[in-house]
Short mmCIF file of C-alpha atoms and ligand atoms in Angstrom, two decimals:
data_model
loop_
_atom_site.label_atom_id
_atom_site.label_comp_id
_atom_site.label_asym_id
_atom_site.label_seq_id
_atom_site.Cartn_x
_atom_site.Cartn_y
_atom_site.Cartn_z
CA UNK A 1 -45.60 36.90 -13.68
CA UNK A 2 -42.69 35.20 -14.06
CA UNK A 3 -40.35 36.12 -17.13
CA UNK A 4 -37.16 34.58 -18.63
CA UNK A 5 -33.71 36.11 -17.21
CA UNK A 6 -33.26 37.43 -20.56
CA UNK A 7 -36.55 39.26 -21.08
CA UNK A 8 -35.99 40.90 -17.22
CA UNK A 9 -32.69 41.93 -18.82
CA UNK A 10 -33.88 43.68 -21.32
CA UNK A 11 -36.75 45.37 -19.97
CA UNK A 12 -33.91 46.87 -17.33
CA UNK A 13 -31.75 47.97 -19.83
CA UNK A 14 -34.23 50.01 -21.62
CA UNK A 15 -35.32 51.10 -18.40
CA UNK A 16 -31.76 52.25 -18.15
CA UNK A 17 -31.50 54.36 -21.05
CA UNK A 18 -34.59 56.04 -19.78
CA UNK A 19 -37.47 53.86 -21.58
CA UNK A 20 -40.45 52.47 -20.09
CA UNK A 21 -40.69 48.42 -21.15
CA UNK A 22 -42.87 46.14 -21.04
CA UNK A 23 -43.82 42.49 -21.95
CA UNK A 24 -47.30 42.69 -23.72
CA UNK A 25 -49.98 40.55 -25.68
CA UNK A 26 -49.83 36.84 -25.76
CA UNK A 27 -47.24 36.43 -23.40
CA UNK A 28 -49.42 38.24 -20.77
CA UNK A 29 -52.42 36.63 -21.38
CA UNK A 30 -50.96 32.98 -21.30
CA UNK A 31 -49.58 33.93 -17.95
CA UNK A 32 -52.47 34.72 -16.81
CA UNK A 33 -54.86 32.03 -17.80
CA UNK A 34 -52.07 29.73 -16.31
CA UNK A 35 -50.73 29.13 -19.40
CA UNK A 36 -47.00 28.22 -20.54
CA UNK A 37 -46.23 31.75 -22.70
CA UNK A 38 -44.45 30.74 -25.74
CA UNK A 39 -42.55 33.56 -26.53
CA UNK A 40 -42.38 36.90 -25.35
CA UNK A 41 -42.92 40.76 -26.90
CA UNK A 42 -41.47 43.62 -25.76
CA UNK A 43 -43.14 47.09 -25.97
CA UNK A 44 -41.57 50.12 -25.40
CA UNK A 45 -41.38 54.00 -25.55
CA UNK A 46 -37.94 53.73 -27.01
CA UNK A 47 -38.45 54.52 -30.89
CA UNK A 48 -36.81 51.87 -33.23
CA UNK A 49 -33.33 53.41 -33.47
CA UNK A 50 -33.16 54.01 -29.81
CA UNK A 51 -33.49 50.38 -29.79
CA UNK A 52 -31.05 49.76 -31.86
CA UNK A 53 -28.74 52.02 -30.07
CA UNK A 54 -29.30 50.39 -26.59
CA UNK A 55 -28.25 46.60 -28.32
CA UNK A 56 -25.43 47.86 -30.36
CA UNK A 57 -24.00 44.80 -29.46
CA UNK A 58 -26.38 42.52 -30.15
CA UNK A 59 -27.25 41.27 -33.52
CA UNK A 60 -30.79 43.70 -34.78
CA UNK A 61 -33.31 42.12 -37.20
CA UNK A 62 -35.28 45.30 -38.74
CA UNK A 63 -38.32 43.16 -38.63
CA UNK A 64 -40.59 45.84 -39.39
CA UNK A 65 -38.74 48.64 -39.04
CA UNK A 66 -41.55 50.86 -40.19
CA UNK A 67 -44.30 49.03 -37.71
CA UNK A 68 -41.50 50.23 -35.43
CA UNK A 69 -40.65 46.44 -34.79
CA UNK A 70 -37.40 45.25 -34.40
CA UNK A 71 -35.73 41.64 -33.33
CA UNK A 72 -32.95 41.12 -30.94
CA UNK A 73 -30.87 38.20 -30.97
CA UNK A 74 -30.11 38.20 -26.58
CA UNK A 75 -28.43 35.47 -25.30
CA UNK A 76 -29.67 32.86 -27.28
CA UNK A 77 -32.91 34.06 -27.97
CA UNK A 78 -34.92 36.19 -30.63
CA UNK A 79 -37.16 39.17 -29.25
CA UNK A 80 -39.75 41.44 -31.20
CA UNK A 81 -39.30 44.59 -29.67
CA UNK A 82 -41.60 47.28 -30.88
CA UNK A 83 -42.39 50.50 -30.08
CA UNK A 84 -45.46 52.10 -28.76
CA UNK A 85 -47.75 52.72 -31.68
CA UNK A 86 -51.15 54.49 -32.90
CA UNK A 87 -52.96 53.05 -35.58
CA UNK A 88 -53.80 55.76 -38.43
CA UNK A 89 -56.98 55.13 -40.64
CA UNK A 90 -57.79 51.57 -41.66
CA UNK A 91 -58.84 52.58 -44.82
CA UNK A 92 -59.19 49.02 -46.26
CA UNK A 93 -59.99 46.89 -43.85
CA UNK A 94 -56.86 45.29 -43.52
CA UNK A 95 -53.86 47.95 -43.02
CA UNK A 96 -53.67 51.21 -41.30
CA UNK A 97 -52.47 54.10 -43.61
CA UNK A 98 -50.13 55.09 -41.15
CA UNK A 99 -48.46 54.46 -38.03
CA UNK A 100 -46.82 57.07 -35.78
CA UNK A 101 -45.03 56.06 -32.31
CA UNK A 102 -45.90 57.16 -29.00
CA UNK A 103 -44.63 57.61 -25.90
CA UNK A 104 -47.26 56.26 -23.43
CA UNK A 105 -48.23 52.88 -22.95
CA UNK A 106 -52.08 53.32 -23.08
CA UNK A 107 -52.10 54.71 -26.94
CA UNK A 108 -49.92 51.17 -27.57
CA UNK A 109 -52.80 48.81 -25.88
CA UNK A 110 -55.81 51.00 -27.51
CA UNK A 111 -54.57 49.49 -30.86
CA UNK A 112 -54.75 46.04 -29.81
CA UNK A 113 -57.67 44.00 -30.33
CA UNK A 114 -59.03 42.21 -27.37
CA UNK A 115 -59.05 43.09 -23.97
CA UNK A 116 -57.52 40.04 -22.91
CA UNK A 117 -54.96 40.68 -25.25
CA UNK A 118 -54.24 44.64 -24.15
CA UNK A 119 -52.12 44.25 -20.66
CA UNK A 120 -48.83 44.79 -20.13
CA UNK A 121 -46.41 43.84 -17.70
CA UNK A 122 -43.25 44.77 -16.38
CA UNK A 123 -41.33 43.43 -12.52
CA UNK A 124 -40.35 47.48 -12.25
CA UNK A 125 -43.99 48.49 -13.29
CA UNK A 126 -46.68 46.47 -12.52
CA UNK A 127 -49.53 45.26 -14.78
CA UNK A 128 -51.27 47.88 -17.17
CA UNK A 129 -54.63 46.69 -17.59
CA UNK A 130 -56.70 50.13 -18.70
CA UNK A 131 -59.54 47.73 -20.80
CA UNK A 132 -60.16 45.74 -17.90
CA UNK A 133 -57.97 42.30 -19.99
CA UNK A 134 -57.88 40.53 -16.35
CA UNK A 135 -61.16 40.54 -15.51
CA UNK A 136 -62.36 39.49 -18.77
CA UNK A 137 -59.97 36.68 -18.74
CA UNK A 138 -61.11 35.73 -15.17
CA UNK A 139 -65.10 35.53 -17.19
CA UNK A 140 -63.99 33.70 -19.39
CA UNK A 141 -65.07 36.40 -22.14
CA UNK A 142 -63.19 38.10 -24.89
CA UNK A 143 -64.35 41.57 -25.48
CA UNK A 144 -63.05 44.13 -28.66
CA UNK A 145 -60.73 47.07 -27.36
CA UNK A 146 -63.60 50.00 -27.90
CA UNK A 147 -66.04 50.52 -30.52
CA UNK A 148 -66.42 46.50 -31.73
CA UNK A 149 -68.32 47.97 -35.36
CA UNK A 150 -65.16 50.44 -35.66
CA UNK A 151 -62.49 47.39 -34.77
CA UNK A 152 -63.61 45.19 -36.63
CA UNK A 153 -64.23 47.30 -39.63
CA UNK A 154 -60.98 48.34 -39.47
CA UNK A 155 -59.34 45.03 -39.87
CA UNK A 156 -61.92 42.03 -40.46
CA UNK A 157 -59.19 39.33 -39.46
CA UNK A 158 -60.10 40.27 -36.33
CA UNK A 159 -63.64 38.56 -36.47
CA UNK A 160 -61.86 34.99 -37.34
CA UNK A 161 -59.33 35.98 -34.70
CA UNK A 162 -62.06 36.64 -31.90
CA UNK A 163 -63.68 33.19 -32.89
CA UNK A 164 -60.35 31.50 -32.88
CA UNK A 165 -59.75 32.54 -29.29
CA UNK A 166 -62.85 31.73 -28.44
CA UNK A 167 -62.28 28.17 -29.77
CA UNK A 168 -58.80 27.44 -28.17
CA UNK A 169 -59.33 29.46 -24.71
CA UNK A 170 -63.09 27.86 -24.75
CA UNK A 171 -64.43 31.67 -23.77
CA UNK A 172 -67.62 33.29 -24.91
CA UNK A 173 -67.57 36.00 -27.51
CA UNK A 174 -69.37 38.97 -25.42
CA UNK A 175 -73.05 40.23 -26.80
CA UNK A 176 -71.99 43.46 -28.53
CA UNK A 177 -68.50 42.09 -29.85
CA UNK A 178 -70.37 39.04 -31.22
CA UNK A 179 -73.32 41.27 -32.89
CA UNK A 180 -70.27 43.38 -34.43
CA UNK A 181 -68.34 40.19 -35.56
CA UNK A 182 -71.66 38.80 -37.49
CA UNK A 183 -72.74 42.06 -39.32
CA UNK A 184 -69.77 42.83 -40.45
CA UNK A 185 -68.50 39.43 -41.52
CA UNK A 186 -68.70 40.33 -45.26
CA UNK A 187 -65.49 42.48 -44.77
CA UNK A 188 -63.85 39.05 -44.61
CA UNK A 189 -64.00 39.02 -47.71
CA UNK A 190 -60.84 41.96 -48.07
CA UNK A 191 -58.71 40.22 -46.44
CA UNK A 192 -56.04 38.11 -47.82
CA UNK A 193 -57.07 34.42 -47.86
CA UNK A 194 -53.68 33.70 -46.43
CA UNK A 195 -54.24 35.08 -43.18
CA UNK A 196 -57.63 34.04 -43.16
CA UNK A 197 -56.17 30.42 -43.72
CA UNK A 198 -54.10 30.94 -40.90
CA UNK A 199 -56.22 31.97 -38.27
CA UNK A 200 -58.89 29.03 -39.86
CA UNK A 201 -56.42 26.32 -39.08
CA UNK A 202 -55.51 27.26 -35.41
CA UNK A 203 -59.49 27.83 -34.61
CA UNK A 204 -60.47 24.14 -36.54
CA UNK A 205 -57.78 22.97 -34.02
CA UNK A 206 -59.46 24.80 -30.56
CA UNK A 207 -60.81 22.48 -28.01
CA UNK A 208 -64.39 24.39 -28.37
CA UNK A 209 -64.75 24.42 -31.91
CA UNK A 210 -68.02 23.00 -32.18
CA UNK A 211 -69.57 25.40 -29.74
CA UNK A 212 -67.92 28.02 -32.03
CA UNK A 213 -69.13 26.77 -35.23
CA UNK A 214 -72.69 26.41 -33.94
CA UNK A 215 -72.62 29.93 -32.39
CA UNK A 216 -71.64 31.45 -35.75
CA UNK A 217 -72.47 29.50 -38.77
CA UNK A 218 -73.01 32.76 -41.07
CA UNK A 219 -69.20 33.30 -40.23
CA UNK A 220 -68.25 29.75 -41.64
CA UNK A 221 -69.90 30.15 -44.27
CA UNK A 222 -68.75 33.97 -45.69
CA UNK A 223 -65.18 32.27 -46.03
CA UNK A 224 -66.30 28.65 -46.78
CA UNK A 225 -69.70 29.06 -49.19
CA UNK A 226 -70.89 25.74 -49.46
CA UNK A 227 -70.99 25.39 -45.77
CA UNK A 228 -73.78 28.11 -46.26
CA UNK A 229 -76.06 25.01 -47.95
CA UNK A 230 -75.56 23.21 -44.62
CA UNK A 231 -76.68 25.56 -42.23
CA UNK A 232 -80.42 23.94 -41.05
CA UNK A 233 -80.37 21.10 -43.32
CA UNK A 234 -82.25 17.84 -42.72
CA UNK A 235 -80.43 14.74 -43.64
CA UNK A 236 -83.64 12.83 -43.25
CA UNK A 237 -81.46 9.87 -42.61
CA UNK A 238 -81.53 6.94 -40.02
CA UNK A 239 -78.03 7.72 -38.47
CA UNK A 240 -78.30 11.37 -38.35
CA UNK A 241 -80.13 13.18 -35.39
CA UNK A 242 -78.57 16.52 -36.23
CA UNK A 243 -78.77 18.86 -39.28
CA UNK A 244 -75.93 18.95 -41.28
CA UNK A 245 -74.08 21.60 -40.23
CA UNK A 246 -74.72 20.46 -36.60
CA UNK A 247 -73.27 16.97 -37.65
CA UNK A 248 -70.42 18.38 -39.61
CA UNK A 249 -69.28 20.54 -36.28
CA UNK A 250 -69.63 17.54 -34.12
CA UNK A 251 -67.55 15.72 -36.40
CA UNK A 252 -64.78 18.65 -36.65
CA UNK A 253 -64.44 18.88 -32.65
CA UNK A 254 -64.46 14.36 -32.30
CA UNK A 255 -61.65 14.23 -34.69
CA UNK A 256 -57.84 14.76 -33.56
CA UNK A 257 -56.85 18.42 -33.00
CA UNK A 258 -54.68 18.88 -36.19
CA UNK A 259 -55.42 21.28 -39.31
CA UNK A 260 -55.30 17.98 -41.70
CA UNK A 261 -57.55 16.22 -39.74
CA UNK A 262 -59.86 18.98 -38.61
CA UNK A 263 -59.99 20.86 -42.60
CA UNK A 264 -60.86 16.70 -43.51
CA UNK A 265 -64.39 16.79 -41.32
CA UNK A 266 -65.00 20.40 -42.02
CA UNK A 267 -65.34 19.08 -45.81
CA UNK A 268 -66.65 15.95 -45.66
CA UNK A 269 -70.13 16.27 -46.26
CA UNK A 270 -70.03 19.80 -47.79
CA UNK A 271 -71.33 17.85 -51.15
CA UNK A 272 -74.05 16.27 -49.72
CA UNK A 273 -76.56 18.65 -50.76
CA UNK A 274 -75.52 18.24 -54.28
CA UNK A 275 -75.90 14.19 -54.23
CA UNK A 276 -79.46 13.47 -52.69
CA UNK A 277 -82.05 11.36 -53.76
CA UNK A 278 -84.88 9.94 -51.69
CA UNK A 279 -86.00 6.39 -52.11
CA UNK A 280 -89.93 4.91 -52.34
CA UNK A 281 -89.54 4.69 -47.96
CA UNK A 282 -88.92 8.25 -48.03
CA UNK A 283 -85.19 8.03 -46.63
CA UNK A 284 -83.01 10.15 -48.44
CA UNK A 285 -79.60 8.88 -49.68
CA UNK A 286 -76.44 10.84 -50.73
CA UNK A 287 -74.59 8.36 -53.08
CA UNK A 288 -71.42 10.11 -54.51
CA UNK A 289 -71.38 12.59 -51.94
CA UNK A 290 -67.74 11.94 -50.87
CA UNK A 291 -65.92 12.32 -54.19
CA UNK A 292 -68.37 15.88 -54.93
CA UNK A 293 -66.93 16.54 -51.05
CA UNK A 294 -63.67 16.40 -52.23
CA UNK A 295 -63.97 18.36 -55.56
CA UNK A 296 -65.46 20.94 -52.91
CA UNK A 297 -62.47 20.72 -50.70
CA UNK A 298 -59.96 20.75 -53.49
CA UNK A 299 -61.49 24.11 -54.90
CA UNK A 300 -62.07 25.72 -51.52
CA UNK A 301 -58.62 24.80 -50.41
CA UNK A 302 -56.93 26.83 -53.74
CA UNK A 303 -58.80 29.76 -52.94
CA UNK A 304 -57.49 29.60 -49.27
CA UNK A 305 -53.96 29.35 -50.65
CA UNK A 306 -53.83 26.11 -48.89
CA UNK A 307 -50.47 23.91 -49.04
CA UNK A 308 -50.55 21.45 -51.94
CA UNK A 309 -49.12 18.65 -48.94
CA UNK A 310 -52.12 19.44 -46.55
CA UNK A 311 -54.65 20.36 -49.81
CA UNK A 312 -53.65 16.80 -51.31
CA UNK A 313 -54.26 14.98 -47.83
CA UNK A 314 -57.09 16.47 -46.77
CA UNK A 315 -58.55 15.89 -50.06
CA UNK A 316 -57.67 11.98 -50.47
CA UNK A 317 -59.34 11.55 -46.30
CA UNK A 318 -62.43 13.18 -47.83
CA UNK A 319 -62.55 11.22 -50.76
CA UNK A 320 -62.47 8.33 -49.21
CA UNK A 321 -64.00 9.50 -45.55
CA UNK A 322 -67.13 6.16 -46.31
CA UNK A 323 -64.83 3.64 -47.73
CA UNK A 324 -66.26 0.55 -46.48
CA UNK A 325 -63.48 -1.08 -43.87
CA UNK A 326 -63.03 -4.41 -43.43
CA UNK A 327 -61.18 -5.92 -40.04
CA UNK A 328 -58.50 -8.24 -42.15
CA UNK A 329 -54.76 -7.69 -43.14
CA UNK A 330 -55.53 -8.44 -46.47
CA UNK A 331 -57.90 -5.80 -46.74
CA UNK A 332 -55.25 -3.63 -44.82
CA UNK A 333 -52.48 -4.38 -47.02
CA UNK A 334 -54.29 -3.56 -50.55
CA UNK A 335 -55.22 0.05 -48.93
CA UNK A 336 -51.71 0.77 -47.29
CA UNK A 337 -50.51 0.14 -50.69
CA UNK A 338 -52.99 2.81 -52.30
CA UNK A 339 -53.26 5.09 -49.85
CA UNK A 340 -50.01 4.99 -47.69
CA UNK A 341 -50.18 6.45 -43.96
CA UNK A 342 -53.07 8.65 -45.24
CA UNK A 343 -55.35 5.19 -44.37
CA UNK A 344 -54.53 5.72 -40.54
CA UNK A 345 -56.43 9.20 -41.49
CA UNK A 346 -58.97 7.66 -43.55
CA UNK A 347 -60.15 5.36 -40.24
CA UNK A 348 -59.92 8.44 -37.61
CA UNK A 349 -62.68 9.86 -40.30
CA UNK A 350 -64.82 7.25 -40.18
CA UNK A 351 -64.46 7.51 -36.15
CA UNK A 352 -65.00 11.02 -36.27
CA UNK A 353 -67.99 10.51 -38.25
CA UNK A 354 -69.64 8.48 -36.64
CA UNK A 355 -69.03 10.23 -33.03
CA UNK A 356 -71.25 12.86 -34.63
CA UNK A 357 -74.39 10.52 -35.55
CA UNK A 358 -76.65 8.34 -33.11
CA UNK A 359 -76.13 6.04 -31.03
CA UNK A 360 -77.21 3.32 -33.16
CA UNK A 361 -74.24 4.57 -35.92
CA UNK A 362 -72.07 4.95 -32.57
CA UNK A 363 -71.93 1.48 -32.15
CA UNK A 364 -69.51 0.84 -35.00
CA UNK A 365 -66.96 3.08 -33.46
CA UNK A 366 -65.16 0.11 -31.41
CA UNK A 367 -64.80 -1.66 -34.98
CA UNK A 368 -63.20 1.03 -36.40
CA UNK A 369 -60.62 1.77 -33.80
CA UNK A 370 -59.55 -2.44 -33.76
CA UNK A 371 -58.97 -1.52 -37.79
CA UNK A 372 -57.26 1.17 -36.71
CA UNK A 373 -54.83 -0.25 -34.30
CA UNK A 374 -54.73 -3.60 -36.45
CA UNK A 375 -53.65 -1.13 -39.40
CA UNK A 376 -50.83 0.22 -37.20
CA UNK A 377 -49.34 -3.10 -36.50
CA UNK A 378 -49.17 -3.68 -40.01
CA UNK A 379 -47.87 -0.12 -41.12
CA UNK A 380 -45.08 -1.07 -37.91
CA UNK A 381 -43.91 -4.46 -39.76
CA UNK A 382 -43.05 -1.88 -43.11
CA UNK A 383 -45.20 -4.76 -45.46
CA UNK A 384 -44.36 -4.58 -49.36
CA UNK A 385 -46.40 -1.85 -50.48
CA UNK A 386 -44.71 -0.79 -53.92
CA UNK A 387 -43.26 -2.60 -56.46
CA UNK A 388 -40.01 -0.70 -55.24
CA UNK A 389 -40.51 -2.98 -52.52
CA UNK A 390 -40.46 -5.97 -54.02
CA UNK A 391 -37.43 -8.71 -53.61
CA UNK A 392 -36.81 -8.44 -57.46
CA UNK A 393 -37.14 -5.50 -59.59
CA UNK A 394 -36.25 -4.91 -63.75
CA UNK A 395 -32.90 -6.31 -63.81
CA UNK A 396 -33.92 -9.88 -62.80
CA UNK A 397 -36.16 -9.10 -65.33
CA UNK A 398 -34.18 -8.39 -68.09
CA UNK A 399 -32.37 -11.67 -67.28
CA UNK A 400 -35.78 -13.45 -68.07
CA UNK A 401 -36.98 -11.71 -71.44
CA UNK A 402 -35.97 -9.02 -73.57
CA UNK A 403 -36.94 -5.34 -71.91
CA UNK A 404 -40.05 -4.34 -72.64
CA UNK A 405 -42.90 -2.20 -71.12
CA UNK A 406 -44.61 -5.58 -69.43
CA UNK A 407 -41.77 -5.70 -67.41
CA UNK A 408 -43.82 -3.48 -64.96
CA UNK A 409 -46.94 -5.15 -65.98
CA UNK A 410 -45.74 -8.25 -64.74
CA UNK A 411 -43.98 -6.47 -61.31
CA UNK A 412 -47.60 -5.09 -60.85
CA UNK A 413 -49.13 -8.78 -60.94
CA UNK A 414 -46.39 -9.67 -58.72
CA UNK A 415 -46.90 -7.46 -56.42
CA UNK A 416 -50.91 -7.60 -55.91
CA UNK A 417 -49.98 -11.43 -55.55
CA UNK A 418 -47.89 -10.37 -52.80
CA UNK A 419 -49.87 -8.04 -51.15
CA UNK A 420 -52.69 -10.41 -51.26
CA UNK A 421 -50.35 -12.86 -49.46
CA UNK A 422 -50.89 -15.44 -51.94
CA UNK A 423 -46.95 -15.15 -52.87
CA UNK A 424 -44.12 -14.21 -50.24
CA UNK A 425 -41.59 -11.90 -50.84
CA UNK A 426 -38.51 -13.72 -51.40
CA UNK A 427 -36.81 -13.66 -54.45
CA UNK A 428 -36.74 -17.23 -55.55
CA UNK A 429 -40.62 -17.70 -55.86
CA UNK A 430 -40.70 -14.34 -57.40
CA UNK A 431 -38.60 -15.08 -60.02
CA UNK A 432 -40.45 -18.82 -60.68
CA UNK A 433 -43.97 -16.48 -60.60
CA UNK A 434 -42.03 -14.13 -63.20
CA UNK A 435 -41.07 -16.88 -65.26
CA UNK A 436 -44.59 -17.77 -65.80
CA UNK A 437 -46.29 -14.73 -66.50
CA UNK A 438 -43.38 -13.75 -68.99
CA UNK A 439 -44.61 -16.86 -70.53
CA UNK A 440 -47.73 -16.21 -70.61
CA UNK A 441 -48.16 -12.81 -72.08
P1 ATP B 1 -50.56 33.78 -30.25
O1 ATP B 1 -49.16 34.22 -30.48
O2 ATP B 1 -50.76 32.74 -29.24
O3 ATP B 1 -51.30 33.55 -31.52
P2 ATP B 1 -50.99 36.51 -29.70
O4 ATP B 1 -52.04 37.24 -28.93
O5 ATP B 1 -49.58 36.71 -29.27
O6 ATP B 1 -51.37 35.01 -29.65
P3 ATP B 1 -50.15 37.55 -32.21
O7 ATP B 1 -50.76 37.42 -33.55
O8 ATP B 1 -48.79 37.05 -31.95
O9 ATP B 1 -51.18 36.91 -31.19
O10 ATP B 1 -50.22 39.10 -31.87
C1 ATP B 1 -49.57 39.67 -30.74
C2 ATP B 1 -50.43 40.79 -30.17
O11 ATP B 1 -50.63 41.80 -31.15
C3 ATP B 1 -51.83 40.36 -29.75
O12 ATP B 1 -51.86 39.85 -28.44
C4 ATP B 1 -52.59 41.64 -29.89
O13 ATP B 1 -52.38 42.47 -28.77
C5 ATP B 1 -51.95 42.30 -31.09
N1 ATP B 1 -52.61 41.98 -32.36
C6 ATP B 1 -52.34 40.96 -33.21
N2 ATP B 1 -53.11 40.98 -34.30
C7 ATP B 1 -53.90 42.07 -34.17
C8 ATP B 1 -54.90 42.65 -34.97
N3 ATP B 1 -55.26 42.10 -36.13
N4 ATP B 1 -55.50 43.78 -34.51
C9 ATP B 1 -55.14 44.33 -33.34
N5 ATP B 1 -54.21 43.84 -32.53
C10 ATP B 1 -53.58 42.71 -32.93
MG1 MG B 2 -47.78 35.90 -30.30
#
């Protein structure tokens, strides 16, 4: 494994002050699934203050000094350096009562939570592998440190976090830890819904995480509940060949790998079930569904402590995930103006969508991606969009009639004349256009 010079550096100097060191976790695993690492922890027999000691002249973050982690600023880089630790009770599900350090490396990669993520490395040492991390890795499997029932009921964030490798690396949960991770899912439920978020996002964005969602659907639902009224459901519905749960985590793994985008098609149909009727051909229809999708979202989204930025976008793409597109500029312009860049979003819905139906609903697809790239051309030539953008604004007003509140009625008329390209944006037909509706109020 190949490690920065700075990491070798400081593995040798606690080796030097008589400390076994080690790179561990992440960093390890990357390496060896070929991965780029993207940053590196340090583990080590030294205790804290040892640590401290041995970079007295280096800048020391006391991270968490108690966790026995501390940061070292080493030629031009940050390092968590912590020492070897045994978990006390869990006696919550989420924290152990107590930590106390160690001096052997084993007791430090019993605590950790997947074999793939309990090897440590150092150039001086070798590779400490006592779970059997390497192999795994080389299955393609991730497997609990020990007892899975006793992990994971100790801390329950594990069960997202096996799912989320799972999702990114594309690896099977194994039998046992999988059994573990189901039954004991309702432990979730102790666990702070910021972490939870956390761990959601990064598995929504894994390459497998339809496979994922399909192989655990009672786990989606614990954190999400009205996934739960998707699980098995029959659309009964000429574009849909899958229930919805099945379509929703098609739709989640066609649309691009970011948490706005992903957290978008993970909502959009959640209020389908709430919005069906069925007509006199016995085809069901879910009319409203999109706006109840994105009441869901909105509330599910507080109780994950969600960002307002990403709660309002993700929101407005669900809201609006079957707005009926039209291929014109026209069109393009009046929903840049109400919806901004989250329109480019909006479209990569509908694509998403519709990668998750039948063929037959498939076939739109290529329409939707000419909207898309005709609504990039036009985002690219910055069109008026606001009546901040307009060539005149309230003082050529004023110079026209007395101020008054339909001052910005009249910029509003202005500007959907504009945007409908029925007046340019210049300021000498603005003002003539101006002229008249002052008259005319
Ligand atoms: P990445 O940084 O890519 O998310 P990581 O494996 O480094 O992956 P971190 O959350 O940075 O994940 O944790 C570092 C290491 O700490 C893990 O590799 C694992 O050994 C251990 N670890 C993290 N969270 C837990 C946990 N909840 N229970 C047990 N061990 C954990
Ligand atoms: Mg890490």
């Amino acid at each position: 494994m190949e490690l920065p010079f700075q990491i070798c550096e400081i593995l040798e100097r606690l080796e030097s002050a008589g400390y076994s060191a080690y790179v561990v976790g992440g960093c390890v695993r990357d390496a060896e699934m070929g991965t780029e690492p993207h940053d590196f922890d340090i583990t080590t027999a030294a205790p804290p203050r040892e640590v401290e000691r041995v970079f007295a002249d280096c800048r020391v973050i006391e991270t968490g000094i108690k966790h026995g982690t501390v940061t070292v600023l080493y030629k031009g880089i940050g390092v968590e350096i912590t020492t070897f630790r045994v978990d006390g009770e869990y006696a919550d599900s989420r924290h152990p009562s107590s930590v106390s350090f160690s001096a052997r490396i084993e007791d430090d990669l019993a605590r950790r939570d997947f074999t793939m993520n309990a090897i440590a490395f150092s150039p001086r040492r070798g590779t400490v592998d006592p779970f059997g991390g390497r192999e795994d890795i080389g299955r393609g499997v991730i497997r609990c440190v020990g007892e899975p029932c006793k992990r994971f009921s100790e801390d329950a964030l594990r069960i997202l976090r096996a799912l989320r490798f799972a999702s990114v690396c594309g690896f099977a949960v194994d039998g046992p830890t999988s059994e573990a991770a189901r039954n004991l899912r309702a432990n979730l439920h102790r666990v702070s819904a910021e972490r939870i978020f956390v761990e959601l996002k990064r598995l929504l964005c894994g390459e497998s995480v339809k496979q994922v969602m399909l192989s655990f659907p009672e786990i989606f639902a614990e954190i999400i509940p009205p996934i739960g009224l998707q699980i098995g459901y029959d659309q009964n519905s000429r574009f849909h060949d899958s229930t919805l749960y099945e379509h929703t985590a098609r739709a989640v793994e066609s649309a691009p790998s970011n948490p706005v985008m992903r957290l978008a098609m993970l909502f959009h149909d959640t209020g389908k079930p709430f919005c069906r009727s069925t007509d006199e051909d016995g085809v069901s229809h879910y009319y409203g569904h999109a706006e109840r999708s994105a009441q869901i979202a909105e509330e599910q989204l507080r109780i994950l402590k969600c960002d307002n930025e990403t709660c309002l976008r993700v929101v407005e793409i669900v809201r609006f995930h079957d707005l009926p597109l039209q291929d014109s500029k026209r069109f393009i312009n009046r929903q840049l103006s109400k919806h901004g860049a989250v329109l480019s979003d909006i479209i990569l819905a509908h694509i998403a969508d519709d990668s998750a139906k039948t063929p037959e609903a498939r076939e739109r697809i290529p329409k939707w991606r000419q909207i898309f790239a005709l609504t990039e051309e036009v985002a690219a030539q910055h069109p008026c969009l606001t009546t901040r953008d307009l060539a005149i604004g309230g003082r050529d007003l004023m110079e026209l009639m007395p101020p008054s509140p339909r001052m910005g009625e009249i910029l509003r008329s202005l500007l959907a004349e504009v945007i409908d390209g029925t007046l340019p944006n210049e300021r000498e037909p603005l003002l003539i256009r101006a002229r008249e509706l002052a008259n005319n109020l």
